[in-house]
Amino acid sequence: MVPRRLLSLLAICVVWPPGQAAAQALDPAAATLAQPEPAARAAEAYQRDPAYRLLFPGVCVAAPDPPPAPLPVAPYAQQIDSAARAAGVDPALVHALVAVESAYRPAAVSPKGAVGLMQLLPATAERYGVTNLTDVPENLKAGTRHLRNLIDAFGDRLDLALAAYNAGEGAVRRHRNAVPPYRETRQYVPAVLQRYRPAPSVAVPPPAQPPGKPAANAHEYLPGTRLDPAAVAAAR
């Protein structure tokens, strides 16, 4: 008769499977079968990816998405920002004026002889010590200072300052500090103001219209219109 203790040992060997190392020692083919499947290896690599972090027990989240691509920068943004801040003018206002005056073309020349980004007449530029109007920094230097002086001259009234920039300070004065009734000027002022988006920290008084005279905004003042003699003739 087989001893009871030996029977117990035999039962354990039959019921309890050998460990992986022991199985590989007993059967070399088991080593090949024991290798993880490709999907399992991919899952392990996925779990080791440093882009996934364990924030709280049982919670695993992906790393944040990359930041969005930056918005396109307006032409001459750095030069305009520097000149505008030196003159004490909101750079956004200068961008709006340049877009309407020259469409950002530094070599633009109007039929009346205005030159450059801010379309300055040589006599106006000379007041600010500038003679090379096709030079972008010089043009912006004179133009922003001239605009600042006009804003101060008309008590921060942007509509009157822009009207004076377009038609001349004397024309605004002759019409009792109102936007002159010139068709080009009446279209020019709203065109700049519509493009102007002031910075949150810049307080801009709302433009006032002369009593009984609605804004002449029936036609859009296109960028660079002053550079085209036919367009200028049609706008008058």
mmCIF file of C-alpha atoms in Angstrom:
data_model
loop_
_atom_site.group_PDB
_atom_site.id
_atom_site.type_symbol
_atom_site.label_atom_id
_atom_site.label_comp_id
_atom_site.label_asym_id
_atom_site.label_seq_id
_atom_site.Cartn_x
_atom_site.Cartn_y
_atom_site.Cartn_z
ATOM 1 C CA MET A 1 0.000 0.000 0.000
ATOM 2 C CA VAL A 2 1.285 3.490 -0.918
ATOM 3 C CA PRO A 3 1.769 5.684 2.144
ATOM 4 C CA ARG A 4 -0.795 8.430 2.600
ATOM 5 C CA ARG A 5 1.897 11.171 2.651
ATOM 6 C CA LEU A 6 3.242 10.094 -0.774
ATOM 7 C CA LEU A 7 -0.249 10.212 -2.256
ATOM 8 C CA SER A 8 -0.656 13.792 -1.026
ATOM 9 C CA LEU A 9 2.600 14.873 -2.685
ATOM 10 C CA LEU A 10 1.587 13.275 -5.977
ATOM 11 C CA ALA A 11 -1.762 15.070 -5.906
ATOM 12 C CA ILE A 12 -0.057 18.444 -5.386
ATOM 13 C CA CYS A 13 2.250 17.892 -8.386
ATOM 14 C CA VAL A 14 -0.680 17.012 -10.621
ATOM 15 C CA VAL A 15 -2.952 19.896 -9.530
ATOM 16 C CA TRP A 16 -0.351 22.688 -9.098
ATOM 17 C CA PRO A 17 1.300 23.625 -12.445
ATOM 18 C CA PRO A 18 5.026 24.245 -12.500
ATOM 19 C CA GLY A 19 6.341 27.804 -12.603
ATOM 20 C CA GLN A 20 7.430 29.446 -15.852
ATOM 21 C CA ALA A 21 11.106 28.890 -15.148
ATOM 22 C CA ALA A 22 10.522 25.271 -14.247
ATOM 23 C CA ALA A 23 8.339 24.722 -17.301
ATOM 24 C CA GLN A 24 11.043 26.158 -19.541
ATOM 25 C CA ALA A 25 13.602 23.865 -17.887
ATOM 26 C CA LEU A 26 11.403 20.819 -18.437
ATOM 27 C CA ASP A 27 10.367 21.771 -21.998
ATOM 28 C CA PRO A 28 12.576 24.145 -24.096
ATOM 29 C CA ALA A 29 9.684 24.746 -26.510
ATOM 30 C CA ALA A 30 7.789 26.342 -23.656
ATOM 31 C CA ALA A 31 10.246 29.265 -23.734
ATOM 32 C CA THR A 32 9.045 30.200 -27.216
ATOM 33 C CA LEU A 33 5.418 29.823 -26.302
ATOM 34 C CA ALA A 34 5.859 31.939 -23.175
ATOM 35 C CA GLN A 35 7.003 35.062 -25.077
ATOM 36 C CA PRO A 36 4.380 37.872 -24.971
ATOM 37 C CA GLU A 37 2.360 38.539 -28.081
ATOM 38 C CA PRO A 38 3.189 41.670 -30.191
ATOM 39 C CA ALA A 39 -0.009 43.356 -28.984
ATOM 40 C CA ALA A 40 1.017 42.728 -25.398
ATOM 41 C CA ARG A 41 4.478 44.198 -26.028
ATOM 42 C CA ALA A 42 2.882 47.272 -27.641
ATOM 43 C CA ALA A 43 0.605 47.682 -24.635
ATOM 44 C CA GLU A 44 3.588 47.544 -22.298
ATOM 45 C CA ALA A 45 5.423 50.190 -24.355
ATOM 46 C CA TYR A 46 2.285 52.346 -24.339
ATOM 47 C CA GLN A 47 2.103 52.110 -20.540
ATOM 48 C CA ARG A 48 5.745 53.136 -20.215
ATOM 49 C CA ASP A 49 5.281 56.185 -22.472
ATOM 50 C CA PRO A 50 6.266 59.276 -20.413
ATOM 51 C CA ALA A 51 3.506 61.266 -22.128
ATOM 52 C CA TYR A 52 1.050 59.457 -19.882
ATOM 53 C CA ARG A 53 1.274 60.221 -16.200
ATOM 54 C CA LEU A 54 -0.501 58.831 -13.207
ATOM 55 C CA LEU A 55 -2.069 61.831 -11.515
ATOM 56 C CA PHE A 56 -4.215 59.989 -9.020
ATOM 57 C CA PRO A 57 -4.450 56.284 -8.196
ATOM 58 C CA GLY A 58 -6.341 54.638 -10.995
ATOM 59 C CA VAL A 59 -6.468 57.795 -13.178
ATOM 60 C CA CYS A 60 -4.171 58.082 -16.202
ATOM 61 C CA VAL A 61 -4.481 61.045 -18.568
ATOM 62 C CA ALA A 62 -2.659 62.072 -21.719
ATOM 63 C CA ALA A 63 -0.248 64.972 -21.855
ATOM 64 C CA PRO A 64 -1.759 68.312 -22.983
ATOM 65 C CA ASP A 65 -2.044 69.061 -26.674
ATOM 66 C CA PRO A 66 0.678 71.220 -28.209
ATOM 67 C CA PRO A 67 -0.074 74.964 -28.261
ATOM 68 C CA PRO A 68 -1.861 76.275 -31.360
ATOM 69 C CA ALA A 69 0.137 77.891 -34.109
ATOM 70 C CA PRO A 70 0.625 81.657 -33.596
ATOM 71 C CA LEU A 71 -1.625 84.037 -35.483
ATOM 72 C CA PRO A 72 -0.116 85.802 -38.476
ATOM 73 C CA VAL A 73 1.648 89.021 -37.585
ATOM 74 C CA ALA A 74 0.764 92.255 -39.398
ATOM 75 C CA PRO A 75 3.482 93.703 -41.638
ATOM 76 C CA TYR A 76 6.016 95.960 -39.915
ATOM 77 C CA ALA A 77 4.478 95.104 -36.534
ATOM 78 C CA GLN A 78 7.683 95.664 -34.568
ATOM 79 C CA GLN A 79 8.513 98.990 -36.234
ATOM 80 C CA ILE A 80 4.950 100.256 -35.859
ATOM 81 C CA ASP A 81 4.791 99.237 -32.219
ATOM 82 C CA SER A 82 8.100 100.942 -31.434
ATOM 83 C CA ALA A 83 7.283 104.208 -33.230
ATOM 84 C CA ALA A 84 3.720 104.371 -31.907
ATOM 85 C CA ARG A 85 4.750 103.866 -28.287
ATOM 86 C CA ALA A 86 7.537 106.419 -28.608
ATOM 87 C CA ALA A 87 4.985 108.964 -29.844
ATOM 88 C CA GLY A 88 2.328 107.987 -27.293
ATOM 89 C CA VAL A 89 -0.126 106.554 -29.818
ATOM 90 C CA ASP A 90 -1.945 103.227 -29.703
ATOM 91 C CA PRO A 91 -0.162 100.887 -32.174
ATOM 92 C CA ALA A 92 -3.538 99.490 -33.234
ATOM 93 C CA LEU A 93 -4.576 102.952 -34.432
ATOM 94 C CA VAL A 94 -1.390 103.270 -36.481
ATOM 95 C CA HIS A 95 -2.029 99.864 -38.055
ATOM 96 C CA ALA A 96 -5.540 100.943 -39.029
ATOM 97 C CA LEU A 97 -4.269 104.183 -40.531
ATOM 98 C CA VAL A 98 -1.435 102.491 -42.439
ATOM 99 C CA ALA A 99 -3.819 99.856 -43.827
ATOM 100 C CA VAL A 100 -6.081 102.579 -45.258
ATOM 101 C CA GLU A 101 -3.358 104.995 -46.324
ATOM 102 C CA SER A 102 -0.907 102.708 -48.123
ATOM 103 C CA ALA A 103 -2.007 99.083 -47.624
ATOM 104 C CA TYR A 104 1.401 98.587 -45.924
ATOM 105 C CA ARG A 105 3.371 99.588 -49.035
ATOM 106 C CA PRO A 106 6.462 101.573 -47.962
ATOM 107 C CA ALA A 107 7.205 102.842 -51.485
ATOM 108 C CA ALA A 108 3.660 104.039 -52.193
ATOM 109 C CA VAL A 109 3.292 107.558 -53.603
ATOM 110 C CA SER A 110 -0.058 109.311 -53.951
ATOM 111 C CA PRO A 111 -1.025 111.669 -56.811
ATOM 112 C CA LYS A 112 -0.587 114.553 -54.371
ATOM 113 C CA GLY A 113 2.958 113.504 -53.482
ATOM 114 C CA ALA A 114 2.334 111.779 -50.143
ATOM 115 C CA VAL A 115 4.920 109.051 -49.584
ATOM 116 C CA GLY A 116 5.394 105.853 -47.631
ATOM 117 C CA LEU A 117 3.466 103.779 -45.140
ATOM 118 C CA MET A 118 1.741 106.736 -43.476
ATOM 119 C CA GLN A 119 1.482 108.808 -46.702
ATOM 120 C CA LEU A 120 3.243 111.940 -45.518
ATOM 121 C CA LEU A 121 3.883 115.021 -47.600
ATOM 122 C CA PRO A 122 7.569 116.045 -47.606
ATOM 123 C CA ALA A 123 6.732 119.393 -45.977
ATOM 124 C CA THR A 124 4.926 117.642 -43.130
ATOM 125 C CA ALA A 125 7.786 115.185 -42.591
ATOM 126 C CA GLU A 126 10.344 117.983 -42.471
ATOM 127 C CA ARG A 127 8.581 119.397 -39.424
ATOM 128 C CA TYR A 128 9.719 116.260 -37.587
ATOM 129 C CA GLY A 129 13.231 116.134 -39.017
ATOM 130 C CA VAL A 130 12.513 113.395 -41.561
ATOM 131 C CA THR A 131 13.509 113.597 -45.208
ATOM 132 C CA ASN A 132 13.686 109.942 -46.353
ATOM 133 C CA LEU A 133 10.009 109.027 -46.418
ATOM 134 C CA THR A 134 10.509 105.626 -48.040
ATOM 135 C CA ASP A 135 12.535 104.518 -45.019
ATOM 136 C CA VAL A 136 10.044 102.640 -42.832
ATOM 137 C CA PRO A 137 11.313 103.714 -39.363
ATOM 138 C CA GLU A 138 11.685 107.333 -40.475
ATOM 139 C CA ASN A 139 8.244 107.425 -42.072
ATOM 140 C CA LEU A 140 6.665 105.927 -38.959
ATOM 141 C CA LYS A 141 8.580 108.302 -36.719
ATOM 142 C CA ALA A 142 7.228 111.391 -38.486
ATOM 143 C CA GLY A 143 3.750 109.963 -39.061
ATOM 144 C CA THR A 144 3.121 108.845 -35.492
ATOM 145 C CA ARG A 145 4.344 112.164 -34.081
ATOM 146 C CA HIS A 146 2.152 114.062 -36.510
ATOM 147 C CA LEU A 147 -0.829 111.922 -35.542
ATOM 148 C CA ARG A 148 -0.122 112.459 -31.847
ATOM 149 C CA ASN A 149 -0.002 116.224 -32.339
ATOM 150 C CA LEU A 150 -3.340 116.160 -34.160
ATOM 151 C CA ILE A 151 -4.945 114.074 -31.417
ATOM 152 C CA ASP A 152 -3.736 116.606 -28.841
ATOM 153 C CA ALA A 153 -4.819 119.558 -30.997
ATOM 154 C CA PHE A 154 -8.401 118.274 -31.168
ATOM 155 C CA GLY A 155 -8.788 117.190 -27.567
ATOM 156 C CA ASP A 156 -8.494 113.420 -28.143
ATOM 157 C CA ARG A 157 -11.272 113.523 -30.770
ATOM 158 C CA LEU A 158 -10.073 110.737 -33.039
ATOM 159 C CA ASP A 159 -12.568 111.565 -35.755
ATOM 160 C CA LEU A 160 -11.285 115.138 -36.006
ATOM 161 C CA ALA A 161 -7.638 114.070 -35.729
ATOM 162 C CA LEU A 162 -8.086 111.605 -38.580
ATOM 163 C CA ALA A 163 -9.985 114.179 -40.642
ATOM 164 C CA ALA A 164 -7.084 116.592 -40.134
ATOM 165 C CA TYR A 165 -4.611 113.871 -41.101
ATOM 166 C CA ASN A 166 -6.508 113.379 -44.348
ATOM 167 C CA ALA A 167 -7.642 116.893 -45.274
ATOM 168 C CA GLY A 168 -5.350 119.064 -43.199
ATOM 169 C CA GLU A 169 -5.747 120.730 -39.815
ATOM 170 C CA GLY A 170 -6.792 123.994 -41.428
ATOM 171 C CA ALA A 171 -9.727 122.359 -43.200
ATOM 172 C CA VAL A 172 -11.086 121.017 -39.913
ATOM 173 C CA ARG A 173 -10.702 124.434 -38.276
ATOM 174 C CA ARG A 174 -12.395 126.206 -41.171
ATOM 175 C CA HIS A 175 -15.424 123.965 -40.714
ATOM 176 C CA ARG A 176 -15.740 124.833 -37.032
ATOM 177 C CA ASN A 177 -13.946 121.792 -35.697
ATOM 178 C CA ALA A 178 -16.019 119.324 -37.693
ATOM 179 C CA VAL A 179 -15.201 116.697 -40.281
ATOM 180 C CA PRO A 180 -14.992 118.621 -43.568
ATOM 181 C CA PRO A 181 -17.721 117.817 -46.091
ATOM 182 C CA TYR A 182 -15.237 116.334 -48.533
ATOM 183 C CA ARG A 183 -16.382 112.999 -49.888
ATOM 184 C CA GLU A 184 -12.941 111.406 -49.516
ATOM 185 C CA THR A 185 -12.537 112.598 -45.937
ATOM 186 C CA ARG A 186 -16.060 111.524 -44.974
ATOM 187 C CA GLN A 187 -15.213 108.038 -46.218
ATOM 188 C CA TYR A 188 -11.660 108.014 -44.881
ATOM 189 C CA VAL A 189 -12.476 108.659 -41.215
ATOM 190 C CA PRO A 190 -14.981 105.771 -40.788
ATOM 191 C CA ALA A 191 -12.682 103.468 -42.762
ATOM 192 C CA VAL A 192 -9.855 103.954 -40.246
ATOM 193 C CA LEU A 193 -12.123 103.803 -37.208
ATOM 194 C CA GLN A 194 -13.755 100.591 -38.422
ATOM 195 C CA ARG A 195 -10.343 98.940 -38.659
ATOM 196 C CA TYR A 196 -9.207 100.273 -35.304
ATOM 197 C CA ARG A 197 -9.458 97.839 -32.399
ATOM 198 C CA PRO A 198 -8.031 99.682 -29.386
ATOM 199 C CA ALA A 199 -6.133 97.816 -26.708
ATOM 200 C CA PRO A 200 -8.160 97.212 -23.497
ATOM 201 C CA SER A 201 -6.056 99.739 -21.576
ATOM 202 C CA VAL A 202 -6.553 102.525 -24.123
ATOM 203 C CA ALA A 203 -9.500 104.812 -23.445
ATOM 204 C CA VAL A 204 -10.799 106.213 -26.713
ATOM 205 C CA PRO A 205 -13.679 108.716 -26.728
ATOM 206 C CA PRO A 206 -16.408 107.825 -29.213
ATOM 207 C CA PRO A 207 -16.321 109.909 -32.378
ATOM 208 C CA ALA A 208 -19.020 112.540 -32.559
ATOM 209 C CA GLN A 209 -20.788 113.518 -35.746
ATOM 210 C CA PRO A 210 -21.736 117.095 -36.616
ATOM 211 C CA PRO A 211 -25.345 117.805 -35.663
ATOM 212 C CA GLY A 212 -27.769 116.996 -38.445
ATOM 213 C CA LYS A 213 -25.088 115.470 -40.660
ATOM 214 C CA PRO A 214 -24.990 111.660 -40.712
ATOM 215 C CA ALA A 215 -21.721 109.881 -41.369
ATOM 216 C CA ALA A 216 -21.002 109.478 -45.065
ATOM 217 C CA ASN A 217 -20.208 105.799 -45.061
ATOM 218 C CA ALA A 218 -22.162 104.629 -48.076
ATOM 219 C CA HIS A 219 -18.983 103.613 -49.914
ATOM 220 C CA GLU A 220 -16.089 101.701 -48.463
ATOM 221 C CA TYR A 221 -12.755 103.479 -48.476
ATOM 222 C CA LEU A 222 -10.489 100.738 -49.803
ATOM 223 C CA PRO A 223 -6.859 100.414 -48.656
ATOM 224 C CA GLY A 224 -4.529 102.386 -50.856
ATOM 225 C CA THR A 225 -7.315 104.301 -52.594
ATOM 226 C CA ARG A 226 -5.324 107.508 -52.378
ATOM 227 C CA LEU A 227 -2.644 105.921 -54.531
ATOM 228 C CA ASP A 228 -4.905 105.391 -57.538
ATOM 229 C CA PRO A 229 -5.741 108.607 -59.422
ATOM 230 C CA ALA A 230 -8.887 107.074 -60.941
ATOM 231 C CA ALA A 231 -10.118 105.946 -57.524
ATOM 232 C CA VAL A 232 -9.328 109.342 -56.045
ATOM 233 C CA ALA A 233 -11.268 111.098 -58.804
ATOM 234 C CA ALA A 234 -14.228 108.795 -58.282
ATOM 235 C CA ALA A 235 -14.208 109.400 -54.521
ATOM 236 C CA ARG A 236 -14.465 113.187 -54.862
#
